[in-house]
Amino acid sequence: MRVVIQRVSYASVTIGKELKSSIDNGLMILLGIEESDTQEDIDWLCRKITALRIFDDENGIMNKSVIDINGDILVVSQFTLMASTKKGNRPSYIRAAKPEISIPLYEKFCEDLSKLLGKPVGTGEFGAEMKVKLLNDGPVTICIDTKNKE
């Protein structure tokens, strides 16, 4: 699994003309899933995300987690995070998991993340054409790949 995490003041997902989800202060997460991902990847990543100390404390030092600030999380599935650009100029998405694998993993990731956060997590809609808006706070952007834990 690969994520891009952005600390945001606001984020939303719109599908067509309908607002699907929106959050205020918290994390906007783009999630890429590959065929070899498992529950172990979900567990590790959810714990890592909720414990990341990337929010300012009273001294202006990034020392608080999304849980510490009672922040929100919005998760959007993003198969293009698995792109390979090694050959040519057209990215290959061979590493991206097929829907029959990625949909259940995406749903489980959101469910487990919500349990750790202690409240519902906002989502996009898997496979839909989405418009994502966000106001990056900082900016703070972190990339994590479960295949590079060490």
PDB file of C-alpha atoms in Angstrom:
ATOM      1  CA  MET A   1       0.000   0.000   0.000  1.00  0.00           C
ATOM      2  CA  ARG A   2       1.149   3.451  -0.775  1.00  0.00           C
ATOM      3  CA  VAL A   3      -0.290   6.670   0.651  1.00  0.00           C
ATOM      4  CA  VAL A   4       0.145  10.366   0.198  1.00  0.00           C
ATOM      5  CA  ILE A   5      -0.937  12.117   3.395  1.00  0.00           C
ATOM      6  CA  GLN A   6      -1.635  15.837   3.406  1.00  0.00           C
ATOM      7  CA  ARG A   7      -2.316  17.907   6.496  1.00  0.00           C
ATOM      8  CA  VAL A   8      -5.338  20.011   5.584  1.00  0.00           C
ATOM      9  CA  SER A   9      -7.532  22.793   6.916  1.00  0.00           C
ATOM     10  CA  TYR A  10     -10.286  21.573   4.585  1.00  0.00           C
ATOM     11  CA  ALA A  11     -10.814  18.767   2.073  1.00  0.00           C
ATOM     12  CA  SER A  12     -13.790  17.487   0.103  1.00  0.00           C
ATOM     13  CA  VAL A  13     -14.783  14.977  -2.561  1.00  0.00           C
ATOM     14  CA  THR A  14     -17.521  15.728  -5.082  1.00  0.00           C
ATOM     15  CA  ILE A  15     -18.963  13.172  -7.504  1.00  0.00           C
ATOM     16  CA  GLY A  16     -20.943  14.742 -10.315  1.00  0.00           C
ATOM     17  CA  LYS A  17     -22.563  17.680  -8.563  1.00  0.00           C
ATOM     18  CA  GLU A  18     -23.006  15.861  -5.231  1.00  0.00           C
ATOM     19  CA  LEU A  19     -20.737  16.460  -2.249  1.00  0.00           C
ATOM     20  CA  LYS A  20     -19.748  12.961  -1.080  1.00  0.00           C
ATOM     21  CA  SER A  21     -17.537  13.859   1.916  1.00  0.00           C
ATOM     22  CA  SER A  22     -15.843  16.826   3.490  1.00  0.00           C
ATOM     23  CA  ILE A  23     -13.624  17.439   6.489  1.00  0.00           C
ATOM     24  CA  ASP A  24     -12.106  20.379   8.248  1.00  0.00           C
ATOM     25  CA  ASN A  25      -8.839  20.182  10.192  1.00  0.00           C
ATOM     26  CA  GLY A  26      -7.186  16.808   9.647  1.00  0.00           C
ATOM     27  CA  LEU A  27      -5.669  14.524   7.021  1.00  0.00           C
ATOM     28  CA  MET A  28      -6.435  14.011   3.350  1.00  0.00           C
ATOM     29  CA  ILE A  29      -5.159  10.560   2.337  1.00  0.00           C
ATOM     30  CA  LEU A  30      -4.721   9.234  -1.190  1.00  0.00           C
ATOM     31  CA  LEU A  31      -4.471   5.419  -1.049  1.00  0.00           C
ATOM     32  CA  GLY A  32      -2.911   3.147  -3.662  1.00  0.00           C
ATOM     33  CA  ILE A  33      -3.332  -0.625  -3.377  1.00  0.00           C
ATOM     34  CA  GLU A  34      -1.347  -3.379  -5.074  1.00  0.00           C
ATOM     35  CA  GLU A  35      -2.109  -7.087  -5.504  1.00  0.00           C
ATOM     36  CA  SER A  36       0.282  -8.226  -2.757  1.00  0.00           C
ATOM     37  CA  ASP A  37      -1.230  -5.996  -0.028  1.00  0.00           C
ATOM     38  CA  THR A  38      -2.728  -7.721   3.013  1.00  0.00           C
ATOM     39  CA  GLN A  39      -4.362  -7.047   6.376  1.00  0.00           C
ATOM     40  CA  GLU A  40      -0.844  -6.698   7.780  1.00  0.00           C
ATOM     41  CA  ASP A  41      -0.272  -3.680   5.503  1.00  0.00           C
ATOM     42  CA  ILE A  42      -3.583  -2.172   6.631  1.00  0.00           C
ATOM     43  CA  ASP A  43      -2.786  -2.673  10.329  1.00  0.00           C
ATOM     44  CA  TRP A  44       0.698  -1.172  10.079  1.00  0.00           C
ATOM     45  CA  LEU A  45      -0.404   1.774   7.947  1.00  0.00           C
ATOM     46  CA  CYS A  46      -3.443   2.670  10.070  1.00  0.00           C
ATOM     47  CA  ARG A  47      -1.338   2.667  13.250  1.00  0.00           C
ATOM     48  CA  LYS A  48       1.359   4.754  11.536  1.00  0.00           C
ATOM     49  CA  ILE A  49      -1.103   7.324  10.163  1.00  0.00           C
ATOM     50  CA  THR A  50      -2.999   7.873  13.410  1.00  0.00           C
ATOM     51  CA  ALA A  51       0.247   8.216  15.386  1.00  0.00           C
ATOM     52  CA  LEU A  52       2.070  10.571  12.979  1.00  0.00           C
ATOM     53  CA  ARG A  53       2.984  13.706  14.900  1.00  0.00           C
ATOM     54  CA  ILE A  54       2.508  16.310  12.174  1.00  0.00           C
ATOM     55  CA  PHE A  55       0.210  18.828  13.895  1.00  0.00           C
ATOM     56  CA  ASP A  56       1.519  21.786  15.866  1.00  0.00           C
ATOM     57  CA  ASP A  57       1.516  21.834  19.647  1.00  0.00           C
ATOM     58  CA  GLU A  58       1.122  25.000  21.732  1.00  0.00           C
ATOM     59  CA  ASN A  59       4.759  25.911  20.931  1.00  0.00           C
ATOM     60  CA  GLY A  60       4.307  25.623  17.159  1.00  0.00           C
ATOM     61  CA  ILE A  61       6.256  22.345  16.978  1.00  0.00           C
ATOM     62  CA  MET A  62       4.858  19.399  15.014  1.00  0.00           C
ATOM     63  CA  ASN A  63       4.291  17.183  18.033  1.00  0.00           C
ATOM     64  CA  LYS A  64       0.619  16.131  17.893  1.00  0.00           C
ATOM     65  CA  SER A  65      -1.208  13.397  16.008  1.00  0.00           C
ATOM     66  CA  VAL A  66      -4.567  13.586  14.260  1.00  0.00           C
ATOM     67  CA  ILE A  67      -6.028  11.831  17.313  1.00  0.00           C
ATOM     68  CA  ASP A  68      -4.462  14.392  19.685  1.00  0.00           C
ATOM     69  CA  ILE A  69      -6.156  17.280  17.852  1.00  0.00           C
ATOM     70  CA  ASN A  70      -9.457  15.400  17.372  1.00  0.00           C
ATOM     71  CA  GLY A  71      -8.944  15.855  13.629  1.00  0.00           C
ATOM     72  CA  ASP A  72     -10.799  14.268  10.740  1.00  0.00           C
ATOM     73  CA  ILE A  73      -9.597  12.016   7.933  1.00  0.00           C
ATOM     74  CA  LEU A  74     -10.723  11.780   4.307  1.00  0.00           C
ATOM     75  CA  VAL A  75      -9.526   8.756   2.270  1.00  0.00           C
ATOM     76  CA  VAL A  76      -9.630   8.607  -1.525  1.00  0.00           C
ATOM     77  CA  SER A  77      -8.642   5.521  -3.508  1.00  0.00           C
ATOM     78  CA  GLN A  78      -5.936   6.441  -6.025  1.00  0.00           C
ATOM     79  CA  PHE A  79      -4.709   3.626  -8.293  1.00  0.00           C
ATOM     80  CA  THR A  80      -2.350   6.046 -10.078  1.00  0.00           C
ATOM     81  CA  LEU A  81      -0.108   6.043  -6.966  1.00  0.00           C
ATOM     82  CA  MET A  82       1.036   2.614  -8.132  1.00  0.00           C
ATOM     83  CA  ALA A  83       2.267   4.000 -11.472  1.00  0.00           C
ATOM     84  CA  SER A  84       5.593   2.889 -12.858  1.00  0.00           C
ATOM     85  CA  THR A  85       7.410   5.475 -14.973  1.00  0.00           C
ATOM     86  CA  LYS A  86      10.591   3.488 -15.615  1.00  0.00           C
ATOM     87  CA  LYS A  87       9.935   2.990 -19.335  1.00  0.00           C
ATOM     88  CA  GLY A  88       8.800   5.663 -21.734  1.00  0.00           C
ATOM     89  CA  ASN A  89       6.479   8.533 -20.954  1.00  0.00           C
ATOM     90  CA  ARG A  90       3.203   6.687 -20.483  1.00  0.00           C
ATOM     91  CA  PRO A  91       2.867   5.390 -16.903  1.00  0.00           C
ATOM     92  CA  SER A  92       2.133   1.694 -16.395  1.00  0.00           C
ATOM     93  CA  TYR A  93      -0.420   0.708 -13.757  1.00  0.00           C
ATOM     94  CA  ILE A  94       0.420  -3.004 -13.717  1.00  0.00           C
ATOM     95  CA  ARG A  95       1.146  -2.884  -9.963  1.00  0.00           C
ATOM     96  CA  ALA A  96      -2.312  -1.505  -9.120  1.00  0.00           C
ATOM     97  CA  ALA A  97      -4.634  -4.170  -7.744  1.00  0.00           C
ATOM     98  CA  LYS A  98      -7.726  -5.112  -9.708  1.00  0.00           C
ATOM     99  CA  PRO A  99     -11.087  -3.978  -8.236  1.00  0.00           C
ATOM    100  CA  GLU A 100     -11.935  -7.434  -6.835  1.00  0.00           C
ATOM    101  CA  ILE A 101      -8.847  -7.136  -4.602  1.00  0.00           C
ATOM    102  CA  SER A 102      -8.614  -3.393  -4.069  1.00  0.00           C
ATOM    103  CA  ILE A 103     -12.253  -2.617  -3.188  1.00  0.00           C
ATOM    104  CA  PRO A 104     -12.378  -4.934  -0.136  1.00  0.00           C
ATOM    105  CA  LEU A 105      -8.924  -3.737   0.983  1.00  0.00           C
ATOM    106  CA  TYR A 106      -9.927  -0.076   0.567  1.00  0.00           C
ATOM    107  CA  GLU A 107     -13.120  -0.627   2.564  1.00  0.00           C
ATOM    108  CA  LYS A 108     -11.256  -2.517   5.305  1.00  0.00           C
ATOM    109  CA  PHE A 109      -8.577   0.194   5.455  1.00  0.00           C
ATOM    110  CA  CYS A 110     -11.246   2.873   5.950  1.00  0.00           C
ATOM    111  CA  GLU A 111     -13.086   0.768   8.547  1.00  0.00           C
ATOM    112  CA  ASP A 112      -9.924   0.042  10.559  1.00  0.00           C
ATOM    113  CA  LEU A 113      -8.721   3.647  10.311  1.00  0.00           C
ATOM    114  CA  SER A 114     -12.117   4.823  11.574  1.00  0.00           C
ATOM    115  CA  LYS A 115     -11.889   2.491  14.586  1.00  0.00           C
ATOM    116  CA  LEU A 116      -8.451   3.839  15.519  1.00  0.00           C
ATOM    117  CA  LEU A 117      -9.563   7.436  14.981  1.00  0.00           C
ATOM    118  CA  GLY A 118     -12.689   6.897  17.069  1.00  0.00           C
ATOM    119  CA  LYS A 119     -15.062   8.414  14.531  1.00  0.00           C
ATOM    120  CA  PRO A 120     -16.159   7.945  10.913  1.00  0.00           C
ATOM    121  CA  VAL A 121     -13.642   8.539   8.145  1.00  0.00           C
ATOM    122  CA  GLY A 122     -14.781  10.424   5.048  1.00  0.00           C
ATOM    123  CA  THR A 123     -14.400   8.596   1.746  1.00  0.00           C
ATOM    124  CA  GLY A 124     -14.620   9.009  -1.956  1.00  0.00           C
ATOM    125  CA  GLU A 125     -16.270   6.377  -4.132  1.00  0.00           C
ATOM    126  CA  PHE A 126     -14.102   3.644  -5.531  1.00  0.00           C
ATOM    127  CA  GLY A 127     -13.799   3.895  -9.318  1.00  0.00           C
ATOM    128  CA  ALA A 128     -15.852   7.091  -9.593  1.00  0.00           C
ATOM    129  CA  GLU A 129     -14.755  10.248 -11.379  1.00  0.00           C
ATOM    130  CA  MET A 130     -14.125  12.487  -8.376  1.00  0.00           C
ATOM    131  CA  LYS A 131     -13.258  16.111  -7.869  1.00  0.00           C
ATOM    132  CA  VAL A 132     -11.049  16.523  -4.818  1.00  0.00           C
ATOM    133  CA  LYS A 133     -10.540  19.924  -3.213  1.00  0.00           C
ATOM    134  CA  LEU A 134      -8.181  20.634  -0.385  1.00  0.00           C
ATOM    135  CA  LEU A 135      -6.517  23.442   1.454  1.00  0.00           C
ATOM    136  CA  ASN A 136      -3.087  22.094   2.354  1.00  0.00           C
ATOM    137  CA  ASP A 137      -2.002  23.275   5.805  1.00  0.00           C
ATOM    138  CA  GLY A 138       1.716  23.992   6.049  1.00  0.00           C
ATOM    139  CA  PRO A 139       2.061  22.554   3.494  1.00  0.00           C
ATOM    140  CA  VAL A 140       2.759  19.184   5.091  1.00  0.00           C
ATOM    141  CA  THR A 141       2.797  16.199   2.736  1.00  0.00           C
ATOM    142  CA  ILE A 142       4.069  12.743   3.715  1.00  0.00           C
ATOM    143  CA  CYS A 143       4.456   9.672   1.472  1.00  0.00           C
ATOM    144  CA  ILE A 144       4.481   6.183   2.995  1.00  0.00           C
ATOM    145  CA  ASP A 145       4.841   2.815   1.285  1.00  0.00           C
ATOM    146  CA  THR A 146       4.254  -0.341   3.333  1.00  0.00           C
ATOM    147  CA  LYS A 147       6.855  -2.129   1.216  1.00  0.00           C
ATOM    148  CA  ASN A 148       9.497   0.233   2.682  1.00  0.00           C
ATOM    149  CA  LYS A 149       8.819  -0.221   6.413  1.00  0.00           C
ATOM    150  CA  GLU A 150      12.449  -0.679   7.343  1.00  0.00           C
TER     151      GLU A 150
END
